[in-house]
Coordinates of C-alpha atoms (C1' of nucleotides) in Angstrom, one line a residue:
Chain A
X1 CA 0.0 -0.2 -0.1
X2 CA 1.0 3.1 -1.2
X3 CA -0.2 5.3 1.4
X4 CA 0.9 6.9 4.9
X5 CA 1.0 4.1 8.1
X6 CA -1.8 4.6 10.1
X7 CA -4.2 5.7 7.5
X8 CA -7.6 4.1 6.4
X9 CA -9.1 4.2 3.3
X10 CA -12.1 3.4 1.8
X11 CA -11.1 3.2 -1.7
X12 CA -8.4 0.2 -1.3
X13 CA -11.1 -2.2 -0.7
X14 CA -9.9 -5.1 -2.5
X15 CA -11.4 -5.8 -5.6
X16 CA -12.8 -2.1 -6.1
X17 CA -10.9 -0.3 -8.7
X18 CA -8.7 1.4 -6.1
X19 CA -5.6 3.1 -8.7
X20 CA -8.8 5.3 -10.5
X21 CA -10.0 7.1 -7.1
X22 CA -6.4 7.0 -5.7
X23 CA -6.0 10.7 -5.9
X24 CA -9.4 11.5 -4.5
X25 CA -9.4 9.0 -1.6
X26 CA -11.4 9.7 1.5
X27 CA -8.6 9.1 3.9
X28 CA -9.3 8.6 7.6
X29 CA -6.7 8.5 9.7
X30 CA -6.6 5.8 12.4
X31 CA -6.8 8.2 15.4
X32 CA -9.5 10.2 13.9
X33 CA -11.7 7.2 13.6
X34 CA -10.7 5.5 16.7
X35 CA -11.7 8.8 19.0
X36 CA -14.7 8.9 17.6
X37 CA -15.9 5.1 19.2
X38 CA -17.9 5.6 22.5
X39 CA -15.2 3.2 24.5
X40 CA -12.1 6.1 23.4
X41 CA -14.3 9.3 23.2
X42 CA -13.4 10.5 26.1
X43 CA -9.3 10.2 25.7
X44 CA -6.9 12.9 25.1
X45 CA -4.2 13.3 22.0
X46 CA -1.4 11.2 23.7
X47 CA -4.1 8.6 24.8
X48 CA -5.3 7.7 21.5
X49 CA -1.9 8.0 20.2
X50 CA -0.8 5.0 22.4
X51 CA -4.0 3.1 21.2
X52 CA -3.0 3.8 17.8
X53 CA 0.4 2.6 18.4
X54 CA -0.9 -0.7 19.1
X55 CA -3.2 -1.1 16.3
X56 CA -3.1 -2.5 12.8
X57 CA -5.5 -2.5 10.0
X58 CA -7.0 -5.7 8.4
X59 CA -8.6 -6.6 5.3
X60 CA -11.0 -9.4 4.8
X61 CA -13.0 -10.7 1.9
X62 CA -16.3 -12.0 2.3
X63 CA -17.1 -15.4 3.0
X64 CA -12.8 -15.4 4.6
X65 CA -12.1 -16.2 8.2
X66 CA -11.0 -13.9 10.6
X67 CA -10.4 -16.3 13.5
X68 CA -11.2 -19.8 14.4
X69 CA -12.3 -21.6 17.3
X70 CA -8.9 -22.4 19.4
X71 CA -6.8 -19.5 17.5
X72 CA -5.1 -17.3 20.9
X73 CA -6.4 -14.1 21.4
X74 CA -3.7 -10.8 21.0
X75 CA -6.3 -8.5 21.4
X76 CA -9.7 -7.1 20.0
X77 CA -11.2 -6.0 16.7
X78 CA -13.1 -2.9 15.3
X79 CA -15.4 -2.9 12.4
X80 CA -14.8 0.2 10.1
X81 CA -16.8 -1.4 7.4
X82 CA -18.1 -4.4 6.4
X83 CA -19.9 -7.1 8.2
X84 CA -18.4 -9.6 10.8
X85 CA -20.6 -12.7 12.3
X86 CA -19.4 -14.7 14.9
X87 CA -20.6 -18.2 16.1
X88 CA -19.9 -21.7 17.1
X89 CA -19.6 -24.8 14.5
X90 CA -21.0 -28.1 16.3
X91 CA -19.0 -31.1 15.6
X92 CA -22.0 -32.2 13.3
X93 CA -21.3 -29.4 11.0
X94 CA -24.0 -27.0 12.1
X95 CA -23.6 -23.5 13.0
X96 CA -24.8 -21.2 15.3
X97 CA -24.5 -17.4 14.9
X98 CA -23.8 -15.5 18.2
X99 CA -24.0 -12.1 16.7
X100 CA -23.5 -9.9 14.1
X101 CA -21.1 -6.8 14.0
X102 CA -21.1 -3.6 12.1
X103 CA -19.3 -0.8 11.4
X104 CA -18.1 0.9 14.6
X105 CA -18.7 -1.7 16.8
X106 CA -16.4 -4.1 18.8
X107 CA -15.8 -7.9 19.4
X108 CA -13.7 -9.8 21.5
X109 CA -12.8 -7.2 24.0
X110 CA -14.2 -9.8 26.3
X111 CA -11.5 -12.4 25.5
X112 CA -8.2 -10.4 26.0
X113 CA -8.5 -10.1 29.9
X114 CA -8.8 -13.9 29.9
X115 CA -5.4 -16.3 29.2
X116 CA -8.1 -18.5 26.7
X117 CA -8.2 -19.1 22.9
X118 CA -11.1 -17.9 21.1
X119 CA -14.5 -19.9 21.6
X120 CA -16.3 -18.6 18.3
X121 CA -15.4 -18.3 15.1
X122 CA -15.8 -15.1 13.3
X123 CA -16.0 -14.2 9.5
X124 CA -16.5 -12.1 7.3
X125 CA -20.0 -11.6 5.8
X126 CA -18.8 -8.9 3.4
X127 CA -15.5 -7.3 2.0
X128 CA -14.3 -5.9 5.5
X129 CA -12.0 -3.7 7.0
X130 CA -10.9 -4.2 10.3
X131 CA -9.0 -2.6 12.9
X132 CA -6.8 -5.0 15.7
X133 CA -5.8 -3.4 18.8
X134 CA -3.2 -5.4 20.6
X135 CA -4.4 -6.2 24.1
X136 CA -1.0 -5.2 25.9
X137 CA -1.9 -1.5 25.2
X138 CA -5.1 -1.6 26.2
X139 CA -3.8 -2.7 29.6
X140 CA -1.4 -0.2 29.7
X141 CA -4.2 2.3 29.3
X142 CA -6.3 0.7 31.7
X143 CA -4.0 0.9 34.2
X144 CA -3.1 4.7 34.0
X145 CA -6.5 5.8 33.4
X146 CA -9.2 4.4 36.0
X147 CA -12.0 6.6 34.0
X148 CA -11.1 4.2 30.9
X149 CA -11.6 0.9 33.2
X150 CA -14.6 2.0 34.2
X151 CA -15.7 2.6 30.7
X152 CA -14.3 -0.7 29.9
X153 CA -16.4 -2.3 32.7
X154 CA -19.4 -0.8 31.8
X155 CA -19.0 -2.2 28.2
X156 CA -18.3 -5.5 29.1
X157 CA -21.6 -5.5 31.6
X158 CA -23.6 -4.2 28.5
X159 CA -22.4 -7.3 26.5
X160 CA -23.2 -9.9 29.5
X161 CA -26.5 -7.6 29.6
X162 CA -27.5 -8.5 26.0
X163 CA -26.4 -12.2 25.9
X164 CA -28.5 -12.5 29.6
X165 CA -31.5 -11.4 27.5
X166 CA -30.4 -14.0 24.3
X167 CA -30.4 -16.7 26.7
X168 CA -33.9 -15.6 28.1
X169 CA -35.4 -15.6 24.6
X170 CA -33.8 -18.4 23.7
X171 CA -35.4 -20.4 26.5
X172 CA -39.0 -19.1 27.0
X173 CA -39.8 -17.3 23.6
X174 CA -41.2 -19.1 21.0
X175 CA -39.6 -18.6 17.8
X176 CA -42.4 -16.7 16.1
X177 CA -41.3 -14.2 19.5
X178 CA -37.9 -14.2 18.5
X179 CA -38.7 -12.9 14.7
X180 CA -40.8 -10.4 16.2
X181 CA -38.7 -9.2 18.9
X182 CA -36.0 -8.8 16.3
X183 CA -38.1 -6.7 14.3
X184 CA -39.4 -4.5 17.0
X185 CA -35.6 -3.9 18.2
X186 CA -34.5 -2.9 14.7
X187 CA -37.5 -0.9 14.0
X188 CA -37.4 1.5 17.3
X189 CA -33.8 0.8 18.4
X190 CA -34.1 -0.5 21.7
X191 CA -36.7 2.0 22.8
X192 CA -39.4 -0.4 24.0
X193 CA -41.4 2.3 25.8
X194 CA -41.5 4.8 22.5
X195 CA -45.1 5.8 22.3
X196 CA -44.7 7.8 19.1
X197 CA -43.7 6.5 15.8
X198 CA -46.9 4.6 15.8
X199 CA -46.7 4.9 11.7
X200 CA -45.6 2.1 9.6
X201 CA -42.0 1.3 9.7
X202 CA -39.3 -0.1 7.5
X203 CA -36.6 -2.7 8.8
X204 CA -34.1 -3.4 6.5
X205 CA -32.8 -7.0 7.7
X206 CA -29.6 -6.7 8.9
X207 CA -28.0 -10.0 7.0
X208 CA -29.0 -12.6 4.9
X209 CA -32.1 -14.2 6.3
X210 CA -29.7 -17.6 6.9
X211 CA -27.5 -15.9 9.2
X212 CA -30.5 -14.1 10.9
X213 CA -32.5 -16.9 11.4
X214 CA -29.4 -18.6 13.0
X215 CA -29.2 -15.5 15.2
X216 CA -32.2 -16.4 16.5
X217 CA -32.0 -20.1 17.0
X218 CA -34.0 -21.8 14.4
X219 CA -33.8 -22.5 10.7
X220 CA -34.0 -20.7 7.2
X221 CA -37.0 -22.5 6.6
X222 CA -38.7 -22.1 10.1
X223 CA -37.8 -18.1 9.4
X224 CA -39.2 -18.4 6.1
X225 CA -42.7 -19.3 7.4
X226 CA -42.9 -17.2 10.3
X227 CA -42.4 -13.9 8.2
X228 CA -45.3 -15.3 5.9
X229 CA -47.2 -16.3 9.1
X230 CA -47.1 -12.8 10.1
X231 CA -47.4 -11.0 6.7
X232 CA -51.0 -13.6 6.1
X233 CA -52.1 -11.8 9.4
X234 CA -51.3 -8.5 8.0
X235 CA -49.0 -7.1 10.9
X236 CA -46.0 -6.9 8.2
X237 CA -45.2 -6.6 4.3
X238 CA -42.0 -8.3 3.2
X239 CA -39.9 -7.2 -0.4
X240 CA -36.9 -8.5 -0.1
X241 CA -34.8 -7.7 2.8
X242 CA -37.2 -4.8 3.3
X243 CA -40.0 -5.5 6.1
X244 CA -42.6 -3.3 6.3
X245 CA -44.1 -3.1 9.9
X246 CA -48.2 -2.7 9.2
X247 CA -49.4 -2.6 12.7
X248 CA -46.5 -2.1 15.1
X249 CA -48.6 -2.2 18.1
X250 CA -50.4 -5.2 17.1
X251 CA -47.3 -7.3 16.3
X252 CA -45.7 -6.2 19.5
X253 CA -48.9 -7.5 21.6
X254 CA -49.2 -11.0 19.5
X255 CA -49.4 -13.5 20.8
X256 CA -47.4 -16.8 19.1
Chain B
X1 CA -28.3 -8.8 66.8
X2 CA -25.7 -8.5 70.2
X3 CA -22.7 -8.9 68.5
X4 CA -20.3 -6.5 67.2
X5 CA -20.4 -4.7 63.8
X6 CA -19.3 -6.0 61.1
X7 CA -19.2 -9.4 62.4
X8 CA -20.8 -12.8 61.1
X9 CA -21.7 -15.9 62.9
X10 CA -23.0 -18.9 61.5
X11 CA -24.5 -19.5 64.8
X12 CA -27.3 -16.9 64.5
X13 CA -29.0 -18.6 61.5
X14 CA -32.5 -17.7 61.8
X15 CA -34.5 -21.3 62.6
X16 CA -31.1 -22.3 65.1
X17 CA -31.1 -22.9 68.8
X18 CA -28.7 -20.0 68.6
X19 CA -28.8 -18.4 72.1
X20 CA -27.3 -22.0 73.3
X21 CA -24.3 -21.7 71.2
X22 CA -24.0 -17.8 71.5
X23 CA -20.7 -18.5 74.2
X24 CA -19.1 -20.6 71.5
X25 CA -19.8 -18.6 68.5
X26 CA -17.3 -18.9 65.2
X27 CA -17.7 -15.5 64.6
X28 CA -16.2 -14.6 61.3
X29 CA -15.0 -10.9 60.8
X30 CA -16.8 -9.9 57.4
X31 CA -13.1 -7.9 56.6
X32 CA -11.5 -11.5 56.9
X33 CA -14.3 -13.3 54.9
X34 CA -14.0 -10.8 51.9
X35 CA -9.8 -11.1 51.8
X36 CA -10.4 -14.7 51.2
X37 CA -12.3 -14.2 48.2
X38 CA -10.0 -14.5 44.9
X39 CA -11.9 -10.7 44.2
X40 CA -10.4 -9.0 47.3
X41 CA -7.5 -11.3 47.7
X42 CA -5.0 -8.8 46.6
X43 CA -5.7 -6.1 48.6
X44 CA -4.6 -4.2 51.8
X45 CA -6.1 -4.0 55.2
X46 CA -6.9 0.1 54.1
X47 CA -8.8 -1.4 51.1
X48 CA -10.5 -3.7 52.7
X49 CA -11.9 -1.6 55.6
X50 CA -13.1 0.8 52.6
X51 CA -15.0 -2.1 51.4
X52 CA -16.2 -3.6 54.6
X53 CA -17.7 -0.2 55.1
X54 CA -19.3 -0.6 52.6
X55 CA -21.1 -3.9 53.2
X56 CA -24.1 -5.3 55.2
X57 CA -25.3 -8.5 55.6
X58 CA -28.3 -10.4 54.7
X59 CA -30.3 -13.3 56.2
X60 CA -32.8 -14.7 53.5
X61 CA -35.2 -17.8 54.7
X62 CA -35.5 -20.9 52.2
X63 CA -37.7 -19.8 49.3
X64 CA -37.8 -15.9 49.9
X65 CA -36.8 -13.7 47.0
X66 CA -33.8 -11.2 47.5
X67 CA -34.4 -9.2 44.9
X68 CA -36.8 -9.0 41.9
X69 CA -37.2 -8.2 37.7
X70 CA -37.1 -4.8 37.8
X71 CA -36.2 -3.7 41.2
X72 CA -33.1 -0.8 41.0
X73 CA -29.2 -2.2 41.5
X74 CA -27.1 -0.8 44.4
X75 CA -24.4 -2.9 44.4
X76 CA -23.6 -6.9 44.3
X77 CA -23.8 -9.8 46.5
X78 CA -21.6 -12.4 48.0
X79 CA -23.1 -15.7 49.4
X80 CA -21.7 -16.8 52.8
X81 CA -23.5 -19.5 52.9
X82 CA -26.8 -21.2 51.6
X83 CA -27.6 -21.0 48.0
X84 CA -29.6 -18.9 45.6
X85 CA -30.9 -19.5 42.0
X86 CA -31.2 -16.5 39.1
X87 CA -33.5 -16.9 37.0
X88 CA -36.6 -15.2 34.9
X89 CA -40.1 -15.8 35.0
X90 CA -42.2 -15.3 31.6
X91 CA -45.7 -13.7 31.3
X92 CA -47.1 -17.4 31.3
X93 CA -45.9 -18.1 34.7
X94 CA -42.7 -20.7 33.9
X95 CA -39.4 -19.8 35.3
X96 CA -35.8 -20.3 33.5
X97 CA -33.1 -20.4 36.2
X98 CA -30.1 -18.9 34.7
X99 CA -27.5 -19.7 37.4
X100 CA -27.4 -21.7 40.9
X101 CA -24.8 -19.6 43.6
X102 CA -23.0 -21.2 46.2
X103 CA -20.7 -20.1 49.4
X104 CA -17.9 -17.7 48.1
X105 CA -19.5 -17.0 45.3
X106 CA -20.9 -13.7 44.1
X107 CA -23.7 -12.1 41.7
X108 CA -25.0 -8.8 40.2
X109 CA -22.0 -7.8 39.9
X110 CA -22.0 -6.4 36.2
X111 CA -25.5 -4.9 36.6
X112 CA -23.5 -2.4 38.9
X113 CA -21.9 -0.2 36.2
X114 CA -24.9 -0.4 33.9
X115 CA -27.8 1.8 35.3
X116 CA -30.2 -0.6 34.5
X117 CA -32.6 -2.6 37.0
X118 CA -31.9 -6.0 37.6
X119 CA -33.5 -8.3 33.9
X120 CA -33.3 -11.2 36.5
X121 CA -35.0 -12.6 40.0
X122 CA -33.1 -14.0 43.0
X123 CA -34.4 -16.5 45.4
X124 CA -33.1 -18.4 47.9
X125 CA -33.0 -22.3 47.6
X126 CA -31.7 -22.6 51.3
X127 CA -31.6 -20.5 54.3
X128 CA -28.6 -18.3 53.1
X129 CA -26.6 -15.5 54.2
X130 CA -25.2 -13.0 51.9
X131 CA -23.0 -9.6 51.9
X132 CA -23.8 -6.8 50.0
X133 CA -21.5 -4.6 49.2
X134 CA -22.7 -1.0 47.7
X135 CA -21.7 0.0 44.3
X136 CA -20.1 3.3 45.4
X137 CA -17.1 1.7 47.7
X138 CA -16.7 -0.6 44.4
X139 CA -16.4 2.2 42.2
X140 CA -14.2 4.5 44.6
X141 CA -11.6 1.6 45.1
X142 CA -11.6 0.8 41.1
X143 CA -10.9 4.3 40.5
X144 CA -8.1 4.2 43.3
X145 CA -6.6 0.8 42.1
X146 CA -6.0 -0.3 38.7
X147 CA -4.8 -3.8 39.9
X148 CA -8.4 -4.2 41.0
X149 CA -10.1 -2.8 38.0
X150 CA -8.4 -5.6 36.0
X151 CA -9.6 -7.8 38.2
X152 CA -12.6 -6.8 38.0
X153 CA -12.5 -7.2 34.0
X154 CA -11.1 -10.4 34.2
X155 CA -14.7 -11.5 36.9
X156 CA -16.8 -9.8 33.9
X157 CA -15.0 -11.4 31.2
X158 CA -15.1 -15.0 32.8
X159 CA -18.8 -14.2 33.3
X160 CA -19.2 -13.7 29.8
X161 CA -17.2 -16.4 28.7
X162 CA -19.6 -18.7 31.0
X163 CA -22.6 -17.5 29.5
X164 CA -21.3 -18.0 25.7
X165 CA -21.2 -21.8 26.8
X166 CA -24.6 -21.7 28.2
X167 CA -26.0 -20.3 24.7
X168 CA -23.8 -23.1 22.4
X169 CA -25.2 -25.4 25.1
X170 CA -28.6 -24.5 24.6
X171 CA -28.2 -24.0 20.6
X172 CA -26.2 -27.0 19.4
X173 CA -26.6 -29.8 21.9
X174 CA -29.1 -31.9 23.0
X175 CA -30.9 -32.1 26.1
X176 CA -29.0 -35.4 26.8
X177 CA -25.7 -33.8 25.9
X178 CA -26.2 -31.0 28.6
X179 CA -26.7 -33.5 31.3
X180 CA -23.6 -35.2 30.2
X181 CA -22.1 -31.9 30.3
X182 CA -23.2 -30.9 33.5
X183 CA -22.2 -34.1 35.2
X184 CA -18.5 -33.9 33.9
X185 CA -18.1 -30.7 34.8
X186 CA -19.5 -31.5 38.1
X187 CA -17.5 -34.3 39.0
X188 CA -14.1 -33.3 37.1
X189 CA -14.2 -29.2 38.1
X190 CA -13.8 -28.0 34.8
X191 CA -10.5 -29.8 34.0
X192 CA -11.5 -31.7 30.8
X193 CA -8.2 -32.8 29.6
X194 CA -7.7 -34.2 32.7
X195 CA -6.6 -37.9 32.0
X196 CA -6.4 -39.2 35.7
X197 CA -8.8 -39.9 38.0
X198 CA -10.0 -42.4 35.9
X199 CA -11.8 -44.5 38.7
X200 CA -15.7 -43.6 38.9
X201 CA -16.7 -40.5 40.7
X202 CA -19.4 -39.4 42.6
X203 CA -21.2 -36.4 42.2
X204 CA -23.9 -34.2 44.0
X205 CA -26.3 -32.8 42.5
X206 CA -26.0 -29.3 43.5
X207 CA -29.7 -28.5 43.4
X208 CA -32.9 -30.0 43.3
X209 CA -33.8 -31.8 40.0
X210 CA -36.3 -29.4 39.0
X211 CA -33.9 -26.7 39.6
X212 CA -31.1 -28.4 37.5
X213 CA -33.5 -28.9 35.3
X214 CA -34.5 -25.8 34.4
X215 CA -30.9 -24.9 34.6
X216 CA -30.1 -26.8 31.9
X217 CA -33.1 -25.8 29.9
X218 CA -35.5 -28.7 30.1
X219 CA -38.5 -29.8 32.3
X220 CA -38.0 -32.0 35.0
X221 CA -39.6 -35.1 33.3
X222 CA -36.9 -35.1 30.9
X223 CA -34.6 -34.3 33.1
X224 CA -35.6 -37.8 34.9
X225 CA -36.0 -39.5 31.9
X226 CA -32.5 -38.6 30.8
X227 CA -30.9 -40.3 33.8
X228 CA -32.7 -43.2 34.1
X229 CA -31.5 -43.7 30.0
X230 CA -27.8 -42.9 31.3
X231 CA -28.5 -45.4 33.8
X232 CA -30.3 -48.1 31.3
X233 CA -26.8 -47.8 29.5
X234 CA -24.6 -48.7 32.6
X235 CA -22.7 -45.0 32.4
X236 CA -23.8 -43.8 35.9
X237 CA -25.9 -44.9 39.0
X238 CA -28.3 -42.8 40.5
X239 CA -29.2 -42.7 44.3
X240 CA -31.2 -39.6 45.6
X241 CA -29.4 -36.3 45.2
X242 CA -25.9 -38.7 43.9
X243 CA -24.9 -39.8 40.8
X244 CA -21.9 -42.2 40.5
X245 CA -20.7 -41.8 37.1
X246 CA -19.5 -45.6 36.3
X247 CA -17.7 -44.8 33.1
X248 CA -16.2 -41.8 32.8
X249 CA -14.9 -42.0 28.8
X250 CA -17.9 -44.0 27.8
X251 CA -19.8 -41.0 29.2
X252 CA -17.9 -38.1 27.8
X253 CA -17.7 -40.0 24.4
X254 CA -21.6 -40.9 25.0
X255 CA -23.5 -39.5 21.8
X256 CA -27.5 -38.6 22.1
Chain C
dG1 C1' -45.0 -43.1 64.8
dT2 C1' -48.1 -41.1 60.8
dG3 C1' -50.2 -38.2 58.6
dT4 C1' -49.3 -33.8 54.8
dG5 C1' -46.9 -31.6 51.2
dC6 C1' -43.5 -31.3 48.0
dC7 C1' -40.2 -33.4 44.9
dT8 C1' -39.9 -36.7 41.3
dT9 C1' -41.0 -40.8 38.3
dT10 C1' -43.6 -43.1 35.0
dG11 C1' -46.8 -43.1 31.3
dA12 C1' -49.5 -41.6 27.6
dT13 C1' -50.3 -38.0 24.3
dC14 C1' -49.2 -33.6 21.4
dT15 C1' -46.8 -30.4 19.5
dG16 C1' -43.2 -26.8 17.9
dT17 C1' -39.4 -27.1 15.6
dC18 C1' -35.9 -29.4 12.2
dT19 C1' -35.0 -32.2 8.4
dC20 C1' -35.4 -34.0 3.7
dA21 C1' -36.5 -33.1 -1.0
dA22 C1' -38.0 -30.1 -4.5
dG23 C1' -38.9 -25.5 -7.3
dA24 C1' -38.2 -20.4 -7.4
dA25 C1' -36.2 -16.2 -7.3
dA26 C1' -32.2 -13.5 -6.7
dA27 C1' -27.8 -12.5 -6.6
dG28 C1' -23.2 -12.2 -9.5
dG29 C1' -20.0 -13.4 -13.5
dC30 C1' -18.9 -13.0 -18.1
Chain D
dG1 C1' -27.6 -10.3 -21.5
dC2 C1' -27.8 -14.7 -20.3
dC3 C1' -26.1 -18.8 -17.5
dT4 C1' -24.2 -20.1 -13.1
dT5 C1' -24.3 -20.0 -8.4
dT6 C1' -26.8 -18.8 -4.4
dT7 C1' -30.3 -18.1 -1.3
dC8 C1' -35.2 -18.1 -0.4
dT9 C1' -39.7 -20.3 -0.5
dT10 C1' -43.0 -24.1 -0.2
dG11 C1' -44.5 -29.2 1.0
dA12 C1' -44.8 -33.1 3.7
dG13 C1' -43.3 -36.0 7.2
dA14 C1' -40.2 -37.0 11.7
dC15 C1' -38.6 -36.1 16.0
dA16 C1' -37.1 -34.5 20.5
dG17 C1' -38.7 -32.2 23.8
dA18 C1' -43.0 -30.0 26.2
dT19 C1' -47.2 -31.1 28.6
dC20 C1' -51.1 -33.4 31.1
dA21 C1' -52.0 -37.0 34.5
dA22 C1' -51.3 -39.8 38.4
dA23 C1' -48.7 -42.7 41.2
dG24 C1' -44.8 -43.0 44.1
dG25 C1' -41.3 -41.6 47.1
dC26 C1' -39.2 -38.7 51.1
dA27 C1' -38.6 -35.6 54.3
dC28 C1' -40.3 -33.0 58.4
dA29 C1' -44.0 -31.2 61.5
dC30 C1' -46.8 -33.4 64.8

DNA sequence: GTGTGCCTTTGATCTGTCTCAAGAAAAGGC
DNA sequence: GCCTTTTCTTGAGACAGATCAAAGGCACAC
């Protein structure tokens, strides 16, 4: 790569005509990108600089593996653009997607603090650019800045919270309820008590239906059927990856 | 209570003839108890003292609620003796146990860092004594001591790890496999690659079969049937709450 | 002791979800 | 543009595990 160190560019995405637009490339400094993340948002320039020094960028083609169950963990990842799925594979070959990670989101922070190999695998769902931050620079900064340590603790606690909610959904909700839950959270963005926004909303499915189905712990076939069932009752309409919510209130209170 | 401040005594367990043994009471100082926990093991006396100042003890009778879904979180709990179950209740009334917590173990640390109410409920499975540590003293100590912050981070990461393993088990393992997994981890204590200890081991079920079944995401009926199936093949023998593992190697490799 | 209540087992049946097998519809390559 | 490949839908059947019902068994109070 001809560009300067610690610089990101969307233009040199593999498979794109990079040379053609190299002159007008919208280069982004790693520092600026990191500083905008919630995790690092309260850091000063010196701190961001030290983090950046432990960071390198990765480009992963669609379908490629980022890490595998059993690999050692040397740091954590941030998605710059693209999309990543985290999941495990059973001995019989079937797969379960635990999380779908998009731009600005991170994964693998928790494992940094454990001296253990990964338990999930990570694959790119699209051509993806990642930043990898080495764990030692994170540890140094945690040791230096208690406020940053607090922030990391909040971050892990939030992850834990989400995972507990998933366990609840898997344990005592039906497939249809999980699908509805996904649609609602995608449409309303976690604001469950949002009394406004009664108007029909559109949801763009964040991944292929197969991947989404696995994330919701069901087969693609069953996911398809559930969607068509909701369609038949007039609660939603489906057009490819776009789901329009026709009656938010009834969808919310719909029972199995 | 007549005893000194910040002192624990097993003798004044409700329902026991406390006065009779009051003179010979094996009182334990809160400081000493806290200092022995992994979480606080590297703290000096002053630090332990500050934590203790934010700690109070609770006695909960068997079956009583400790906190409820929706309650605000003011700190975390440590089990001194007894047993606690964490779980959620569905709108239809059925319950799912997420975790069973015993002496020396803690619960609710993660939620301290989030300004959110509890998502699970906690109930005592036996007469139980708890310590409750207020979150502000924890925050103070985290701000003061980066090594302690690191320790908390490791603790949360470990929780997360366990929960991801649970999700894996729920998603792509059969009920029988989950039961076997539980028996193996109870017998071998996480040491999966323990080549020694081939001799038959005994497992004392850590709770009633109904509670355990819920923890493993199955009905009591099905749990009973699985146990008897393993018994029929000669892999285990069951006597009340005691399960003897007759063939550890075959149990480990048993398929459905 | 001997009830009384709860936990556990066993049996019979039911149902949500998966599997397998094709087709239909997009998406991507050339 | 057309052809290949992947993804998505639809149907029929199978199965793991749930549910319902009832009978033991065990602990504990009196």
